[in-house]
Amino acid sequence: MTTAAPARTSTWTIDPMHSIAEFAVKHLVVTTVKGRFRELEGTIHIDEGSPENSSVEAKIAVASVDTNVEARDADLRSDNFFSAEQFPYITFRSTRVHRLDEGRFRLTGNLTIRDVTKEVVLDGEYEGQIDDPYGNKRAGFTATTQISRSEFGIKWNQLIETGGAVVGDNVKITLHLEAIRQKEE
């Protein structure tokens, strides 16, 4: 009689020094403005035998928004947009992982911005693993999604004469994550 090997789950911590959450939104209909959040953290639990049983939890400090224009960043932190003082974090908690092939996956979860939680789907790519010079195992992931900012309560806008809006509603989000495997105790 043989017994199946126990499922092996590893825990990975997102390395904030080597990870970034970026966004892009249309400005005046014809151009794209990009920004990033400089402070993010999270944990990835990977079921190595059944990746669909894996999970992710992450949070981003809203006050760390950076578009390379301080006046715009201050406006984004204000009640016009993120209301960073009242809602200091954007959070994500996965609910499903669907493996598409060896390197691609679809991650479904609950994204909370301000006081609104909506289900989002991220298209992800596993970038690989490496042992770093310090004895750590590191893995890279990229994920993208698109959201409607108004659905998350971020509705400030102005109309322009040609009929468009100053700030577009669709926001493209790209995550570049490097995670460090936690050593087993």
CSV table of C-alpha atoms in Angstrom, one decimal:
chain,number,residue,atom,x,y,z
A,1,MET,CA,0.0,0.0,0.0
A,2,THR,CA,1.4,3.4,-0.9
A,3,THR,CA,0.4,6.8,0.3
A,4,ALA,CA,0.3,9.9,-1.7
A,5,ALA,CA,2.9,12.5,-0.9
A,6,PRO,CA,1.5,15.4,1.1
A,7,ALA,CA,0.7,18.5,-0.8
A,8,ARG,CA,3.6,20.9,-0.7
A,9,THR,CA,2.7,24.6,-0.2
A,10,SER,CA,5.4,27.3,-0.1
A,11,THR,CA,5.0,30.8,1.2
A,12,TRP,CA,6.6,33.7,-0.7
A,13,THR,CA,6.8,37.3,0.4
A,14,ILE,CA,6.6,40.1,-2.2
A,15,ASP,CA,9.9,42.0,-2.2
A,16,PRO,CA,8.9,45.7,-2.2
A,17,MET,CA,12.3,46.9,-3.3
A,18,HIS,CA,12.1,44.9,-6.5
A,19,SER,CA,8.3,45.1,-7.2
A,20,ILE,CA,6.1,47.7,-8.6
A,21,ALA,CA,2.4,48.4,-9.2
A,22,GLU,CA,1.8,50.6,-12.2
A,23,PHE,CA,-1.2,52.2,-13.7
A,24,ALA,CA,-2.1,54.0,-16.9
A,25,VAL,CA,-5.1,56.2,-17.7
A,26,LYS,CA,-6.1,58.4,-20.6
A,27,HIS,CA,-5.7,62.2,-20.1
A,28,LEU,CA,-7.7,64.6,-22.4
A,29,VAL,CA,-8.7,61.6,-24.5
A,30,VAL,CA,-5.5,61.6,-26.6
A,31,THR,CA,-2.6,60.8,-24.3
A,32,THR,CA,-1.8,58.4,-21.5
A,33,VAL,CA,-0.6,59.3,-18.1
A,34,LYS,CA,1.3,56.6,-16.1
A,35,GLY,CA,2.0,56.3,-12.4
A,36,ARG,CA,3.1,53.8,-9.8
A,37,PHE,CA,2.7,53.0,-6.1
A,38,ARG,CA,6.1,52.9,-4.4
A,39,GLU,CA,4.9,50.9,-1.3
A,40,LEU,CA,3.4,47.5,-1.6
A,41,GLU,CA,3.5,44.2,0.3
A,42,GLY,CA,2.0,40.8,0.1
A,43,THR,CA,2.1,37.1,0.5
A,44,ILE,CA,1.8,34.4,-2.1
A,45,HIS,CA,1.0,30.8,-1.0
A,46,ILE,CA,1.9,28.4,-3.8
A,47,ASP,CA,0.5,24.8,-3.9
A,48,GLU,CA,3.2,23.3,-6.0
A,49,GLY,CA,1.3,20.1,-6.7
A,50,SER,CA,-2.0,21.9,-7.6
A,51,PRO,CA,-1.3,25.6,-8.5
A,52,GLU,CA,-5.0,26.2,-8.8
A,53,ASN,CA,-5.1,26.0,-4.9
A,54,SER,CA,-2.6,28.8,-4.6
A,55,SER,CA,-3.5,32.2,-3.1
A,56,VAL,CA,-2.4,35.8,-3.0
A,57,GLU,CA,-3.0,38.7,-0.5
A,58,ALA,CA,-1.5,42.1,-1.1
A,59,LYS,CA,-1.9,45.7,-0.1
A,60,ILE,CA,-0.6,49.0,-1.5
A,61,ALA,CA,-0.1,52.2,0.4
A,62,VAL,CA,-2.2,54.8,-1.4
A,63,ALA,CA,0.0,57.7,-0.1
A,64,SER,CA,2.9,56.2,-2.0
A,65,VAL,CA,1.3,57.2,-5.4
A,66,ASP,CA,3.9,58.7,-7.8
A,67,THR,CA,3.2,60.2,-11.2
A,68,ASN,CA,6.4,62.3,-11.2
A,69,VAL,CA,4.2,65.4,-10.7
A,70,GLU,CA,3.8,66.3,-7.0
A,71,ALA,CA,0.7,68.5,-7.5
A,72,ARG,CA,-1.0,65.6,-9.4
A,73,ASP,CA,0.1,63.1,-6.7
A,74,ALA,CA,-1.4,65.4,-4.0
A,75,ASP,CA,-4.7,65.5,-6.0
A,76,LEU,CA,-4.7,61.7,-6.3
A,77,ARG,CA,-4.3,61.4,-2.5
A,78,SER,CA,-7.1,63.8,-1.9
A,79,ASP,CA,-10.9,63.1,-1.7
A,80,ASN,CA,-11.1,63.8,-5.4
A,81,PHE,CA,-9.6,60.4,-6.1
A,82,PHE,CA,-8.2,57.9,-3.6
A,83,SER,CA,-9.0,59.7,-0.3
A,84,ALA,CA,-5.7,58.3,1.1
A,85,GLU,CA,-6.2,59.7,4.6
A,86,GLN,CA,-9.5,57.9,5.1
A,87,PHE,CA,-8.6,54.8,2.9
A,88,PRO,CA,-4.9,54.3,3.3
A,89,TYR,CA,-4.6,51.0,1.4
A,90,ILE,CA,-5.7,49.3,-1.8
A,91,THR,CA,-6.1,45.6,-1.1
A,92,PHE,CA,-6.3,42.4,-3.1
A,93,ARG,CA,-7.3,38.9,-1.9
A,94,SER,CA,-7.5,36.1,-4.5
A,95,THR,CA,-10.4,33.8,-4.7
A,96,ARG,CA,-9.4,31.6,-7.6
A,97,VAL,CA,-6.3,30.7,-9.7
A,98,HIS,CA,-6.7,29.1,-13.1
A,99,ARG,CA,-3.6,27.7,-14.7
A,100,LEU,CA,-3.6,28.4,-18.4
A,101,ASP,CA,-0.3,26.6,-19.2
A,102,GLU,CA,3.1,26.2,-17.8
A,103,GLY,CA,3.9,29.9,-17.5
A,104,ARG,CA,0.5,31.7,-17.7
A,105,PHE,CA,-2.4,31.9,-15.2
A,106,ARG,CA,-5.6,33.8,-14.5
A,107,LEU,CA,-6.0,35.2,-11.0
A,108,THR,CA,-9.5,36.2,-9.8
A,109,GLY,CA,-9.9,38.1,-6.6
A,110,ASN,CA,-11.4,40.9,-4.6
A,111,LEU,CA,-9.9,44.3,-5.2
A,112,THR,CA,-10.8,47.0,-2.6
A,113,ILE,CA,-10.2,50.7,-3.5
A,114,ARG,CA,-11.6,53.3,-1.1
A,115,ASP,CA,-14.6,51.5,0.5
A,116,VAL,CA,-15.6,49.6,-2.6
A,117,THR,CA,-14.7,45.9,-3.3
A,118,LYS,CA,-15.1,44.4,-6.7
A,119,GLU,CA,-14.1,41.1,-8.3
A,120,VAL,CA,-11.3,41.6,-10.8
A,121,VAL,CA,-9.4,39.1,-13.1
A,122,LEU,CA,-5.7,39.5,-13.6
A,123,ASP,CA,-3.9,37.8,-16.5
A,124,GLY,CA,-0.6,36.6,-15.1
A,125,GLU,CA,2.7,35.2,-16.2
A,126,TYR,CA,5.2,33.3,-14.2
A,127,GLU,CA,8.7,34.7,-15.1
A,128,GLY,CA,10.8,32.0,-13.5
A,129,GLN,CA,12.8,31.3,-10.4
A,130,ILE,CA,16.4,31.8,-9.3
A,131,ASP,CA,18.6,31.3,-6.3
A,132,ASP,CA,20.1,34.6,-5.3
A,133,PRO,CA,23.6,35.2,-4.0
A,134,TYR,CA,22.3,35.4,-0.4
A,135,GLY,CA,20.8,31.9,-0.3
A,136,ASN,CA,17.2,32.9,-1.1
A,137,LYS,CA,15.0,31.5,-3.8
A,138,ARG,CA,13.3,34.3,-5.8
A,139,ALA,CA,10.4,34.1,-8.3
A,140,GLY,CA,9.1,36.7,-10.7
A,141,PHE,CA,5.5,37.3,-11.8
A,142,THR,CA,3.8,39.8,-14.0
A,143,ALA,CA,0.0,40.5,-14.0
A,144,THR,CA,-2.3,42.9,-15.8
A,145,THR,CA,-5.9,43.9,-15.5
A,146,GLN,CA,-8.1,46.8,-16.4
A,147,ILE,CA,-10.7,48.4,-14.2
A,148,SER,CA,-13.3,51.2,-14.3
A,149,ARG,CA,-12.3,53.8,-11.7
A,150,SER,CA,-15.8,55.1,-11.4
A,151,GLU,CA,-17.0,51.6,-10.2
A,152,PHE,CA,-14.6,52.0,-7.3
A,153,GLY,CA,-16.0,55.4,-6.3
A,154,ILE,CA,-13.3,57.5,-8.0
A,155,LYS,CA,-15.6,59.7,-10.0
A,156,TRP,CA,-14.0,63.2,-10.2
A,157,ASN,CA,-13.8,64.5,-13.7
A,158,GLN,CA,-14.4,67.4,-16.0
A,159,LEU,CA,-15.7,67.5,-19.5
A,160,ILE,CA,-13.8,69.2,-22.3
A,161,GLU,CA,-15.3,71.1,-25.2
A,162,THR,CA,-14.9,68.3,-27.7
A,163,GLY,CA,-17.0,66.0,-25.5
A,164,GLY,CA,-14.4,63.9,-23.9
A,165,ALA,CA,-13.3,63.8,-20.3
A,166,VAL,CA,-10.1,65.2,-18.7
A,167,VAL,CA,-9.4,61.8,-17.0
A,168,GLY,CA,-10.4,58.5,-18.6
A,169,ASP,CA,-12.5,55.9,-16.7
A,170,ASN,CA,-10.6,52.8,-17.7
A,171,VAL,CA,-7.4,52.2,-15.8
A,172,LYS,CA,-4.8,49.7,-17.0
A,173,ILE,CA,-2.9,48.1,-14.1
A,174,THR,CA,0.4,46.2,-14.4
A,175,LEU,CA,2.1,44.4,-11.6
A,176,HIS,CA,5.8,43.4,-11.7
A,177,LEU,CA,6.5,41.3,-8.7
A,178,GLU,CA,9.5,39.6,-7.3
A,179,ALA,CA,8.9,37.3,-4.4
A,180,ILE,CA,11.2,35.6,-1.9
A,181,ARG,CA,10.4,32.1,-0.7
A,182,GLN,CA,10.2,31.9,3.1
A,183,LYS,CA,12.5,29.3,4.6
A,184,GLU,CA,10.7,26.3,6.2
A,185,GLU,CA,11.1,26.0,9.9
